[in-house]
PDB file of C-alpha atoms in Angstrom:
ATOM      1  CA  MET A   1     142.934 -10.329 144.881  1.00 92.00           C
ATOM      2  CA  LEU A   2     142.113 -13.617 146.525  1.00 91.00           C
ATOM      3  CA  GLU A   3     138.554 -14.602 145.619  1.00 91.00           C
ATOM      4  CA  ILE A   4     136.607 -16.785 148.005  1.00 88.00           C
ATOM      5  CA  GLY A   5     133.404 -18.340 146.765  1.00 75.00           C
ATOM      6  CA  LYS A   6     131.004 -21.111 147.528  1.00 69.00           C
ATOM      7  CA  ASP A   7     131.802 -23.447 150.414  1.00 66.00           C
ATOM      8  CA  ASN A   8     135.207 -21.975 151.193  1.00 80.00           C
ATOM      9  CA  LYS A   9     134.961 -21.619 154.952  1.00 85.00           C
ATOM     10  CA  GLU A  10     138.382 -23.231 155.369  1.00 89.00           C
ATOM     11  CA  VAL A  11     139.979 -20.764 152.936  1.00 91.00           C
ATOM     12  CA  PHE A  12     138.406 -17.853 154.824  1.00 94.00           C
ATOM     13  CA  GLU A  13     139.635 -19.204 158.134  1.00 93.00           C
ATOM     14  CA  SER A  14     143.202 -19.703 156.914  1.00 93.00           C
ATOM     15  CA  ASP A  15     143.639 -16.698 154.607  1.00 94.00           C
ATOM     16  CA  VAL A  16     141.634 -14.112 156.550  1.00 96.00           C
ATOM     17  CA  LEU A  17     141.362 -15.168 160.175  1.00 96.00           C
ATOM     18  CA  GLY A  18     144.731 -16.926 160.118  1.00 96.00           C
ATOM     19  CA  GLU A  19     146.666 -14.057 158.520  1.00 95.00           C
ATOM     20  CA  THR A  20     149.137 -12.576 161.004  1.00 93.00           C
ATOM     21  CA  GLU A  21     151.518 -10.574 158.809  1.00 93.00           C
ATOM     22  CA  LYS A  22     149.116  -8.016 157.288  1.00 95.00           C
ATOM     23  CA  PRO A  23     145.642  -6.681 158.002  1.00 96.00           C
ATOM     24  CA  VAL A  24     143.057  -8.186 155.635  1.00 97.00           C
ATOM     25  CA  PHE A  25     140.441  -6.170 153.746  1.00 97.00           C
ATOM     26  CA  VAL A  26     137.419  -8.312 152.813  1.00 97.00           C
ATOM     27  CA  ASP A  27     134.881  -7.186 150.231  1.00 97.00           C
ATOM     28  CA  PHE A  28     131.649  -9.112 150.881  1.00 97.00           C
ATOM     29  CA  TRP A  29     129.495  -9.027 147.738  1.00 96.00           C
ATOM     30  CA  GLY A  30     126.764 -10.985 145.977  1.00 94.00           C
ATOM     31  CA  ASP A  31     125.718 -11.879 142.444  1.00 92.00           C
ATOM     32  CA  LYS A  32     122.491  -9.876 142.725  1.00 94.00           C
ATOM     33  CA  CYS A  33     124.076  -6.753 144.250  1.00 95.00           C
ATOM     34  CA  GLU A  34     124.424  -4.193 141.454  1.00 95.00           C
ATOM     35  CA  ILE A  35     126.404  -1.646 143.498  1.00 95.00           C
ATOM     36  CA  CYS A  36     128.802  -4.443 144.494  1.00 96.00           C
ATOM     37  CA  LYS A  37     129.467  -5.208 140.843  1.00 94.00           C
ATOM     38  CA  GLN A  38     129.863  -1.500 140.017  1.00 96.00           C
ATOM     39  CA  LEU A  39     132.417  -0.983 142.798  1.00 96.00           C
ATOM     40  CA  MET A  40     134.400  -4.178 142.149  1.00 95.00           C
ATOM     41  CA  PRO A  41     136.777  -2.912 139.409  1.00 96.00           C
ATOM     42  CA  SER A  42     137.664   0.117 141.527  1.00 97.00           C
ATOM     43  CA  VAL A  43     138.183  -2.041 144.617  1.00 97.00           C
ATOM     44  CA  HIS A  44     140.600  -4.161 142.575  1.00 96.00           C
ATOM     45  CA  GLU A  45     142.471  -0.943 141.679  1.00 97.00           C
ATOM     46  CA  LEU A  46     142.751  -0.114 145.395  1.00 97.00           C
ATOM     47  CA  GLU A  47     144.560  -3.413 145.890  1.00 96.00           C
ATOM     48  CA  ALA A  48     147.276  -2.214 143.495  1.00 95.00           C
ATOM     49  CA  LYS A  49     147.571   0.998 145.515  1.00 95.00           C
ATOM     50  CA  TYR A  50     147.487  -0.398 149.075  1.00 96.00           C
ATOM     51  CA  GLY A  51     148.363  -4.080 148.638  1.00 95.00           C
ATOM     52  CA  ASP A  52     151.886  -3.635 149.988  1.00 95.00           C
ATOM     53  CA  LYS A  53     150.537  -3.315 153.536  1.00 94.00           C
ATOM     54  CA  ILE A  54     147.017  -4.786 153.338  1.00 96.00           C
ATOM     55  CA  LYS A  55     145.892  -8.148 151.941  1.00 97.00           C
ATOM     56  CA  PHE A  56     142.755  -7.925 149.781  1.00 97.00           C
ATOM     57  CA  VAL A  57     140.083 -10.633 149.638  1.00 96.00           C
ATOM     58  CA  SER A  58     136.812 -10.770 147.724  1.00 96.00           C
ATOM     59  CA  LEU A  59     134.077 -12.996 149.151  1.00 95.00           C
ATOM     60  CA  ASN A  60     130.981 -13.789 147.092  1.00 94.00           C
ATOM     61  CA  ILE A  61     128.324 -14.604 149.674  1.00 93.00           C
ATOM     62  CA  SER A  62     126.190 -16.465 147.111  1.00 89.00           C
ATOM     63  CA  GLY A  63     126.588 -19.992 148.412  1.00 83.00           C
ATOM     64  CA  ALA A  64     128.457 -18.769 151.504  1.00 89.00           C
ATOM     65  CA  ARG A  65     125.585 -17.211 153.429  1.00 90.00           C
ATOM     66  CA  ARG A  66     126.375 -18.963 156.711  1.00 91.00           C
ATOM     67  CA  LEU A  67     129.908 -17.642 156.583  1.00 93.00           C
ATOM     68  CA  ALA A  68     128.618 -14.115 155.888  1.00 93.00           C
ATOM     69  CA  ILE A  69     126.113 -14.341 158.744  1.00 94.00           C
ATOM     70  CA  ALA A  70     128.819 -15.634 161.074  1.00 94.00           C
ATOM     71  CA  GLN A  71     130.824 -12.519 160.172  1.00 96.00           C
ATOM     72  CA  LYS A  72     127.784 -10.322 160.901  1.00 96.00           C
ATOM     73  CA  VAL A  73     127.303  -9.222 157.302  1.00 97.00           C
ATOM     74  CA  LEU A  74     123.734  -7.933 157.264  1.00 93.00           C
ATOM     75  CA  GLY A  75     123.671  -6.136 153.906  1.00 96.00           C
ATOM     76  CA  LEU A  76     125.667  -5.666 150.737  1.00 97.00           C
ATOM     77  CA  PRO A  77     128.125  -4.338 149.966  1.00 97.00           C
ATOM     78  CA  THR A  78     129.940  -4.718 153.275  1.00 98.00           C
ATOM     79  CA  MET A  79     133.676  -4.237 153.674  1.00 98.00           C
ATOM     80  CA  LYS A  80     135.581  -5.413 156.736  1.00 98.00           C
ATOM     81  CA  LEU A  81     139.138  -5.082 158.001  1.00 97.00           C
ATOM     82  CA  TYR A  82     140.621  -7.935 160.009  1.00 97.00           C
ATOM     83  CA  LYS A  83     143.818  -7.884 161.998  1.00 95.00           C
ATOM     84  CA  ALA A  84     145.270 -11.015 163.597  1.00 94.00           C
ATOM     85  CA  GLY A  85     141.985 -12.863 163.082  1.00 95.00           C
ATOM     86  CA  GLU A  86     139.730 -10.196 164.580  1.00 96.00           C
ATOM     87  CA  CYS A  87     137.426  -7.788 162.762  1.00 96.00           C
ATOM     88  CA  VAL A  88     138.670  -4.312 163.661  1.00 95.00           C
ATOM     89  CA  ASP A  89     136.396  -2.178 161.476  1.00 95.00           C
ATOM     90  CA  THR A  90     133.352  -2.490 159.214  1.00 97.00           C
ATOM     91  CA  LEU A  91     132.070  -0.340 156.375  1.00 97.00           C
ATOM     92  CA  THR A  92     128.326  -0.947 156.060  1.00 96.00           C
ATOM     93  CA  PRO A  93     126.121  -0.367 152.996  1.00 96.00           C
ATOM     94  CA  ASP A  94     124.640   2.820 154.448  1.00 96.00           C
ATOM     95  CA  LYS A  95     128.121   4.384 154.500  1.00 96.00           C
ATOM     96  CA  ILE A  96     129.105   3.411 150.939  1.00 95.00           C
ATOM     97  CA  SER A  97     127.976   5.758 148.209  1.00 91.00           C
ATOM     98  CA  ASN A  98     131.070   5.589 145.980  1.00 95.00           C
ATOM     99  CA  ILE A  99     134.626   4.271 145.778  1.00 97.00           C
ATOM    100  CA  ALA A 100     135.960   7.300 147.688  1.00 97.00           C
ATOM    101  CA  ASP A 101     134.130   6.017 150.776  1.00 97.00           C
ATOM    102  CA  VAL A 102     135.857   2.646 150.410  1.00 97.00           C
ATOM    103  CA  GLU A 103     139.267   4.256 149.880  1.00 97.00           C
ATOM    104  CA  SER A 104     138.851   6.435 152.987  1.00 96.00           C
ATOM    105  CA  PHE A 105     138.034   3.303 154.969  1.00 96.00           C
ATOM    106  CA  ILE A 106     141.197   1.573 153.712  1.00 96.00           C
ATOM    107  CA  LYS A 107     143.391   4.657 154.187  1.00 94.00           C
ATOM    108  CA  ALA A 108     142.435   4.903 157.854  1.00 91.00           C
ATOM    109  CA  CYS A 109     144.037   1.501 158.427  1.00 85.00           C
ATOM    110  CA  TYR A 110     146.852   1.858 155.893  1.00 87.00           C
ATOM    111  CA  GLU A 111     148.166   5.112 157.341  1.00 86.00           C
ATOM    112  CA  THR A 112     148.500   3.606 160.822  1.00 83.00           C
ATOM    113  CA  LEU A 113     150.705   0.728 159.659  1.00 74.00           C
TER     114      LEU A 113
END
């Protein structure tokens, strides 16, 4: 999983917004978000399962708050799917109670590819 951290706006632009071959799943998380840290190992497992058709990216918003705000991330954890540089779907914190919610979100995109 590609991990984007502090001050990596250029990496986000090239590897997420500039990706044209596959949709990109971005896991926006933060150092102080306990549910983010609990979900992370399972999200990494989903990459092994769906990574053939979807690119997975992890973005720590600590130190990248402007980038998160520009992507309309208003709470954590937030998961987004991008296709050809555009956000096509968002999974917001109020809709994430466990990893099954995240997998359903990914499957909806994966099964249409």
